[in-house]
Amino acid sequence: MKPCDAWQRQQRDHLFFTWSRQAGQRGFEIADAEGARFRVPDKGWIWDLESQVYNVGVGHKHPHVRQRMIEQIERLPACAPNVLLPIRAELAQKLAQHTGLQRSFLTTGGSEAVENAIKIARLVTRRRKVVTRRRSYHGATLAVLAISGDARGEPFARAEDPRCTFDDPYPVREATGNRPSDWLENLQRRIEIEGPETIAAILLEGFTGTNGMQIPPIDFWRGARELCDLHGILLIDDEIFSGFGRTGTWFAREHWDVRADMMVVGKAITSGCAPLAGVVVSQSIAEHFDDETLWCGLTHYAHPVSCAAAMGSIEVLERDDLVQNSRTVGDHLRERLGELQRDPLVGPHITDVRGLGLMITLEFDRNSRALAEILWHRNVYAPTRGRCLYICPPLCLSQTEADTIADLIADASHEFIRS
């Protein structure tokens, strides 16, 4: 065994790999990272189309985010949840500014954030049920897996209450003059079946992540808001994946101009530099807990170094106008990928190119895992699930870099179809 292999063997022996059987898992080493790429020893620089876990928003190793964290570590690296700190106040105000909501509860990860959003919804409404889309994913804790439609919850389904999901077929049947879209119609039906008086919240991803990145029908978000208002149900917008510029707006729900009662945020809030997520709630929900106990708490609540990373990331998004860059470069990249649909060899095997901003999927008529392997040999790291290849690079990607990536994907797609 080479000396450099010893620590790799230690990790494989003593640390789990996530979401997988452990036998045969190898992983790969990342030695450095910058901008939209990371470097693998003996391979070189790799285009990161997953942004690690879809969370490196402003780019790898951004100096401003790092400096913000260093300053907080030197000032005060740890403290109890309810201590007053300037960095906590600064971030809370910034979240209120960008979300249009009032008050935040800050957690260490997205699953915790969703779970606490559910708790808050149940405390406020005194109802239990949470309705979600069938093609949804909201996190990995037992409570959160139990409410979403994602297959990763199936091993635990027998121990949980039946899910309150509604069908969201794709392609979408849009609304007509006398009939809502199939998504909205199915949501209405699910509310009627469950009984609106039993439903605490409707929980929706701002824009769906790894369950397909389907574009919702035009009437869906506004119709969901109207149903919530009619029945006293809270609307929770899950922006963990799609938030902080990923879709070309600060939050994906802005594409449909709809108000939420709560918003769940995470991932790119710190650009992946520290664990942080949270729930941001409306003024009326915030005021509910003026005289009622908020039965929520965490040891590392609003961790100061994580808050500093979040402030650094948000400041870079603002200063470098990366939200607009996501929209502009994303539109260009999607147009370049759309050219593949007109390719005589590849085009007949592409069923769709869709997305918003730099949150894009290329869907084929077959499993796309082999395409990811071909791309890896061309120094491109791209995640897949089923027939979908996901293209979600850091938001600092330039148009020139997007063209390079589009050319590599086109070349790899030809080999993929011929193989």
Coordinates of C-alpha atoms in Angstrom, one line a residue:
M1 CA 0.0 0.0 0.0
K2 CA 1.3 3.4 -0.9
P3 CA 1.7 5.9 2.0
C4 CA -1.0 8.1 0.5
D5 CA -3.4 5.2 0.5
A6 CA -3.3 4.6 4.3
W7 CA -5.7 7.3 5.2
Q8 CA -8.1 6.4 2.4
R9 CA -8.3 2.9 3.7
Q10 CA -8.9 4.3 7.2
Q11 CA -11.9 6.3 6.0
R12 CA -13.4 3.4 4.0
D13 CA -13.0 1.1 7.1
H14 CA -14.3 3.5 9.7
L15 CA -16.7 6.0 8.1
F16 CA -20.0 5.2 6.3
F17 CA -20.7 6.3 2.7
T18 CA -24.2 7.8 2.4
W19 CA -27.2 6.4 0.5
S20 CA -25.4 3.3 -0.6
R21 CA -24.4 -0.3 0.1
Q22 CA -20.9 -0.1 1.6
A23 CA -19.3 -3.0 -0.3
G24 CA -17.5 -1.8 -3.3
Q25 CA -17.7 1.9 -2.5
R26 CA -14.5 3.7 -3.3
G27 CA -15.1 7.4 -3.5
F28 CA -12.5 9.7 -4.9
E29 CA -10.2 12.3 -3.3
I30 CA -10.5 16.0 -3.9
A31 CA -7.2 17.7 -3.4
D32 CA -8.2 21.3 -4.3
A33 CA -11.1 23.3 -5.6
E34 CA -11.7 26.7 -7.2
G35 CA -14.6 28.4 -8.9
A36 CA -16.7 25.8 -10.8
R37 CA -14.1 23.0 -10.6
F38 CA -12.3 20.7 -8.2
R39 CA -9.0 18.9 -8.7
V40 CA -8.5 15.1 -8.3
P41 CA -5.0 13.7 -7.9
D42 CA -3.7 11.9 -11.0
K43 CA -6.6 13.2 -13.0
G44 CA -6.6 17.0 -12.9
W45 CA -9.3 19.7 -12.8
I46 CA -12.9 18.4 -13.0
W47 CA -16.0 20.5 -13.9
D48 CA -18.3 20.2 -10.9
L49 CA -21.9 20.0 -12.3
E50 CA -23.2 18.9 -8.9
S51 CA -21.8 21.8 -6.9
Q52 CA -20.7 19.1 -4.5
V53 CA -24.2 18.5 -3.0
Y54 CA -25.9 21.3 -5.0
N55 CA -24.7 23.6 -2.3
V56 CA -21.5 25.4 -3.5
G57 CA -23.3 28.5 -4.8
V58 CA -20.7 31.2 -5.2
G59 CA -17.9 28.9 -6.2
H60 CA -15.3 26.7 -4.5
K61 CA -13.1 28.2 -1.8
H62 CA -14.4 31.7 -2.3
P63 CA -12.0 34.1 -0.5
H64 CA -14.7 36.4 1.0
V65 CA -16.6 33.5 2.5
R66 CA -13.4 32.1 4.0
Q67 CA -12.4 35.5 5.4
R68 CA -15.8 35.9 7.0
M69 CA -15.4 32.6 8.7
I70 CA -11.9 33.3 9.9
E71 CA -12.9 36.6 11.4
Q72 CA -15.7 34.9 13.4
I73 CA -13.5 32.0 14.5
E74 CA -11.0 34.6 15.9
R75 CA -13.8 36.6 17.5
L76 CA -16.0 33.9 19.0
P77 CA -16.1 30.4 17.4
A78 CA -18.9 28.8 19.6
C79 CA -21.6 29.9 22.0
A80 CA -25.0 28.7 23.3
P81 CA -28.2 29.0 21.2
N82 CA -29.8 32.0 22.9
V83 CA -26.8 34.2 23.2
L84 CA -27.0 37.6 21.5
L85 CA -24.4 37.9 18.8
P86 CA -23.8 40.5 16.0
I87 CA -23.3 37.9 13.4
R88 CA -26.7 36.3 14.3
A89 CA -28.5 39.6 14.1
E90 CA -26.8 40.4 10.8
L91 CA -27.8 37.2 9.2
A92 CA -31.4 37.2 10.6
Q93 CA -31.9 40.7 9.2
K94 CA -30.5 39.6 5.8
L95 CA -32.8 36.6 5.6
A96 CA -35.8 38.7 6.4
Q97 CA -34.8 41.2 3.6
H98 CA -34.4 38.5 0.9
T99 CA -37.3 36.2 1.9
G100 CA -39.8 38.9 2.8
L101 CA -40.6 36.9 5.9
Q102 CA -40.1 37.9 9.6
R103 CA -38.1 35.6 11.8
S104 CA -35.7 32.6 11.3
F105 CA -35.1 29.4 13.2
L106 CA -31.6 28.2 12.2
T107 CA -30.6 24.6 12.1
T108 CA -27.5 22.6 11.0
G109 CA -29.1 20.9 7.9
G110 CA -32.1 20.9 5.6
S111 CA -33.7 17.9 7.1
E112 CA -33.7 19.5 10.5
A113 CA -35.1 22.7 9.0
V114 CA -38.0 20.8 7.4
E115 CA -38.7 18.9 10.5
N116 CA -38.9 22.1 12.5
A117 CA -41.1 23.7 9.9
I118 CA -43.5 20.7 10.4
K119 CA -43.4 21.2 14.2
I120 CA -44.1 24.9 13.8
A121 CA -47.0 24.3 11.4
R122 CA -48.6 21.7 13.9
L123 CA -48.1 24.0 16.8
V124 CA -49.7 27.0 15.0
T125 CA -52.7 25.2 13.4
R126 CA -53.1 22.4 16.0
R127 CA -53.5 20.0 13.0
R128 CA -51.3 17.1 12.1
K129 CA -51.2 16.3 8.3
V130 CA -48.8 17.6 5.8
V131 CA -49.5 17.3 2.1
T132 CA -46.7 17.0 -0.4
R133 CA -46.1 16.1 -4.1
R134 CA -45.5 12.5 -5.0
R135 CA -42.3 13.5 -6.8
S136 CA -40.8 15.3 -3.8
Y137 CA -37.9 15.1 -1.5
H138 CA -37.6 17.1 1.6
G139 CA -34.9 15.5 3.7
A140 CA -33.6 12.4 5.4
T141 CA -34.9 12.2 9.0
L142 CA -37.7 9.7 9.7
A143 CA -40.4 12.4 10.1
V144 CA -39.5 14.1 6.9
L145 CA -39.1 10.9 4.8
A146 CA -42.5 9.9 6.1
I147 CA -44.2 12.9 4.4
S148 CA -42.5 13.0 1.0
G149 CA -43.0 10.8 -2.0
D150 CA -39.3 10.0 -2.5
A151 CA -38.4 6.3 -2.7
R152 CA -35.7 6.7 -0.1
G153 CA -38.5 6.6 2.5
E154 CA -39.8 3.2 1.5
P155 CA -37.6 1.2 3.9
F156 CA -39.3 3.0 6.8
A157 CA -42.8 3.3 5.5
R158 CA -44.4 0.6 7.6
A159 CA -43.5 2.4 10.8
E160 CA -45.0 5.8 9.7
D161 CA -48.5 7.2 9.1
P162 CA -49.8 6.9 5.5
R163 CA -48.3 9.6 3.3
C164 CA -50.6 12.5 2.1
T165 CA -49.2 12.9 -1.3
F166 CA -50.9 13.9 -4.6
D167 CA -49.9 12.9 -8.1
D168 CA -47.9 15.3 -10.2
P169 CA -47.6 13.6 -13.7
Y170 CA -45.1 14.9 -16.2
P171 CA -45.5 16.1 -18.9
V172 CA -48.1 18.4 -17.4
R173 CA -51.7 18.8 -18.5
E174 CA -52.1 22.6 -18.3
A175 CA -55.2 24.4 -17.1
T176 CA -58.0 25.0 -19.6
G177 CA -60.9 27.5 -19.5
N178 CA -63.0 25.3 -17.3
R179 CA -60.6 22.9 -15.7
P180 CA -57.4 23.3 -13.6
S181 CA -54.1 21.6 -14.4
D182 CA -53.8 18.0 -13.3
W183 CA -51.4 19.0 -10.5
L184 CA -53.8 21.5 -9.0
E185 CA -56.8 19.2 -9.6
N186 CA -55.0 16.3 -7.8
L187 CA -54.1 18.6 -4.9
Q188 CA -57.7 19.7 -4.5
R189 CA -58.8 16.1 -4.5
R190 CA -56.2 15.1 -1.9
I191 CA -57.3 18.0 0.4
E192 CA -61.0 16.8 0.0
I193 CA -60.0 13.2 0.8
E194 CA -57.9 14.0 3.9
G195 CA -60.3 16.7 5.1
P196 CA -59.0 20.3 5.1
E197 CA -59.6 20.7 8.8
T198 CA -56.9 18.0 9.4
I199 CA -54.2 19.5 7.3
A200 CA -51.6 21.7 8.9
A201 CA -49.5 22.5 5.8
I202 CA -48.9 22.0 2.1
L203 CA -45.1 21.6 1.6
L204 CA -43.8 22.2 -1.9
E205 CA -40.3 22.5 -3.3
G206 CA -39.8 25.9 -4.9
F207 CA -38.5 23.9 -7.9
T208 CA -38.1 20.2 -7.8
G209 CA -34.6 18.8 -7.4
T210 CA -33.4 15.3 -8.0
N211 CA -36.9 14.0 -8.6
G212 CA -36.9 15.4 -12.1
M213 CA -36.8 19.3 -12.1
Q214 CA -40.3 19.3 -13.6
I215 CA -41.7 22.8 -14.6
P216 CA -45.0 23.2 -12.7
P217 CA -48.1 24.1 -14.5
I218 CA -48.8 27.9 -14.7
D219 CA -51.8 27.8 -12.3
F220 CA -50.2 25.5 -9.7
W221 CA -48.5 27.8 -7.2
R222 CA -51.2 30.4 -7.2
G223 CA -53.8 27.8 -6.9
A224 CA -52.0 26.1 -4.0
R225 CA -51.9 29.6 -2.3
E226 CA -55.7 30.0 -2.8
L227 CA -56.4 26.6 -1.3
C228 CA -54.3 27.3 1.7
D229 CA -56.1 30.7 2.3
L230 CA -59.5 29.0 1.8
H231 CA -58.9 26.2 4.3
G232 CA -56.6 27.9 6.9
I233 CA -53.6 25.7 5.8
L234 CA -50.0 27.0 5.9
L235 CA -48.0 27.0 2.7
I236 CA -44.4 26.0 3.2
D237 CA -41.9 26.7 0.4
D238 CA -38.9 24.3 0.5
E239 CA -36.0 26.2 -1.2
I240 CA -33.2 24.1 0.2
F241 CA -32.1 23.0 -3.3
S242 CA -33.5 25.8 -5.4
G243 CA -32.8 28.8 -3.2
F244 CA -30.1 31.5 -3.2
G245 CA -30.0 32.1 -6.9
R246 CA -29.9 28.5 -8.2
T247 CA -32.9 29.1 -10.6
G248 CA -32.0 32.7 -11.6
T249 CA -34.1 34.3 -8.9
W250 CA -33.2 34.5 -5.2
F251 CA -35.8 31.8 -4.5
A252 CA -37.6 29.7 -7.1
R253 CA -41.1 30.5 -5.9
E254 CA -40.5 34.1 -7.2
H255 CA -41.0 32.8 -10.7
W256 CA -44.7 32.5 -9.9
D257 CA -45.0 35.5 -7.6
V258 CA -46.7 33.7 -4.7
R259 CA -46.5 34.4 -1.0
A260 CA -45.5 31.6 1.4
D261 CA -46.2 31.4 5.1
M262 CA -42.9 29.7 5.8
M263 CA -39.7 29.1 3.7
V264 CA -37.1 26.4 4.4
V265 CA -33.6 27.3 3.3
G266 CA -30.2 25.5 3.3
K267 CA -27.5 24.1 1.1
A268 CA -26.2 27.2 -0.8
I269 CA -26.9 29.5 2.2
T270 CA -23.3 29.0 3.2
S271 CA -22.1 27.9 -0.3
G272 CA -21.2 24.6 1.3
C273 CA -18.5 26.1 3.6
A274 CA -20.3 25.3 6.9
P275 CA -23.5 23.4 7.9
L276 CA -26.5 25.7 8.2
A277 CA -30.2 25.7 7.2
G278 CA -33.3 27.2 8.6
V279 CA -37.0 28.0 8.6
V280 CA -38.1 31.6 8.0
V281 CA -41.7 32.4 9.0
S282 CA -44.2 35.1 8.4
Q283 CA -44.9 37.9 11.0
S284 CA -48.2 36.3 12.1
I285 CA -46.5 32.9 12.8
A286 CA -43.6 34.7 14.6
E287 CA -46.2 36.6 16.7
H288 CA -48.0 33.3 17.6
F289 CA -44.9 32.4 19.7
D290 CA -44.8 35.6 21.6
D291 CA -47.1 34.0 24.2
E292 CA -46.9 30.3 23.1
T293 CA -43.8 28.1 23.7
L294 CA -41.7 27.3 20.6
W295 CA -40.9 23.6 21.3
C296 CA -37.9 23.6 19.0
G297 CA -34.2 23.7 19.9
L298 CA -30.7 22.4 18.8
T299 CA -27.3 22.4 20.4
H300 CA -25.6 24.0 17.4
Y301 CA -28.5 26.4 16.7
A302 CA -27.4 29.4 14.7
H303 CA -23.8 28.4 15.0
P304 CA -21.7 31.6 14.8
V305 CA -19.1 30.3 12.3
S306 CA -21.9 29.0 10.1
C307 CA -23.7 32.3 10.3
A308 CA -20.5 34.0 9.2
A309 CA -20.2 31.7 6.2
A310 CA -23.8 32.5 5.3
M311 CA -23.2 36.2 5.4
G312 CA -20.1 35.9 3.3
S313 CA -22.0 33.8 0.7
I314 CA -25.0 36.2 0.6
E315 CA -22.7 39.2 0.2
V316 CA -20.9 37.6 -2.7
L317 CA -24.3 36.8 -4.4
E318 CA -25.2 40.5 -4.0
R319 CA -21.9 42.0 -4.9
D320 CA -21.2 39.9 -8.0
D321 CA -24.8 39.7 -9.1
L322 CA -24.6 35.9 -9.3
V323 CA -28.4 35.5 -9.2
Q324 CA -28.6 37.3 -12.6
N325 CA -25.6 35.4 -13.8
S326 CA -27.4 32.2 -13.0
R327 CA -30.3 33.3 -15.1
T328 CA -28.2 34.6 -18.0
V329 CA -25.6 31.8 -18.2
G330 CA -28.3 29.2 -17.4
D331 CA -30.4 30.4 -20.3
H332 CA -27.4 30.2 -22.6
L333 CA -26.4 26.7 -21.4
R334 CA -29.9 25.4 -21.8
E335 CA -30.0 26.8 -25.3
R336 CA -26.7 25.0 -26.1
L337 CA -28.0 21.7 -24.7
G338 CA -31.2 22.2 -26.7
E339 CA -29.1 22.1 -29.9
L340 CA -28.6 18.4 -29.1
Q341 CA -32.3 17.8 -29.7
R342 CA -31.7 18.7 -33.3
D343 CA -28.7 16.4 -33.6
P344 CA -29.5 13.5 -36.0
L345 CA -27.8 10.9 -33.8
V346 CA -28.5 12.1 -30.2
G347 CA -31.7 14.1 -30.7
P348 CA -34.2 11.2 -31.1
H349 CA -33.0 9.8 -27.8
I350 CA -33.5 13.1 -25.8
T351 CA -36.9 13.3 -24.3
D352 CA -36.5 16.8 -22.7
V353 CA -34.1 19.6 -21.8
R354 CA -35.6 21.7 -19.0
G355 CA -34.8 23.8 -16.0
L356 CA -34.5 27.3 -14.6
G357 CA -31.2 29.2 -14.2
L358 CA -28.4 26.8 -13.5
M359 CA -30.7 24.0 -12.4
I360 CA -31.0 22.0 -15.6
T361 CA -31.8 18.4 -16.5
L362 CA -31.1 16.6 -19.7
E363 CA -33.5 13.6 -20.0
F364 CA -32.9 10.6 -22.2
D365 CA -35.0 7.6 -23.3
R366 CA -32.7 5.3 -21.3
N367 CA -30.8 5.2 -18.0
S368 CA -28.1 8.0 -18.0
R369 CA -25.6 6.4 -15.6
A370 CA -23.3 5.3 -18.5
L371 CA -23.2 8.9 -19.8
A372 CA -22.0 10.1 -16.4
E373 CA -19.1 7.6 -16.6
I374 CA -18.2 8.8 -20.1
L375 CA -18.2 12.4 -18.9
W376 CA -16.0 11.5 -15.9
H377 CA -13.3 10.4 -18.4
R378 CA -13.7 13.8 -20.0
N379 CA -13.1 15.5 -16.6
V380 CA -16.7 16.4 -16.0
Y381 CA -18.5 15.3 -12.8
A382 CA -22.3 15.1 -13.4
P383 CA -24.9 13.5 -11.2
T384 CA -27.6 11.2 -12.6
R385 CA -30.8 9.6 -11.5
G386 CA -32.7 7.3 -13.8
R387 CA -32.9 8.8 -17.2
C388 CA -31.9 12.3 -16.1
L389 CA -28.5 13.9 -16.2
Y390 CA -28.4 16.9 -13.8
I391 CA -26.4 20.0 -14.7
C392 CA -26.1 22.3 -11.6
P393 CA -22.6 24.0 -11.6
P394 CA -21.7 26.8 -9.2
L395 CA -23.4 30.1 -10.0
C396 CA -20.1 31.8 -10.8
L397 CA -19.9 29.8 -14.1
S398 CA -19.1 32.1 -17.1
Q399 CA -20.7 31.8 -20.5
T400 CA -17.3 30.7 -22.0
E401 CA -17.1 27.9 -19.4
A402 CA -20.7 27.0 -20.1
D403 CA -19.8 26.6 -23.8
T404 CA -16.9 24.3 -22.8
I405 CA -19.3 22.2 -20.7
A406 CA -21.9 22.1 -23.5
D407 CA -19.3 20.9 -26.0
L408 CA -18.1 18.1 -23.6
I409 CA -21.7 17.0 -22.9
A410 CA -22.4 16.9 -26.7
D411 CA -19.3 14.9 -27.4
A412 CA -20.0 12.4 -24.5
S413 CA -23.7 12.1 -25.6
H414 CA -22.6 10.9 -29.1
E415 CA -20.5 8.2 -27.5
F416 CA -23.3 7.3 -25.1
I417 CA -25.8 6.8 -27.8
R418 CA -23.4 4.8 -30.0
S419 CA -22.4 2.5 -27.2

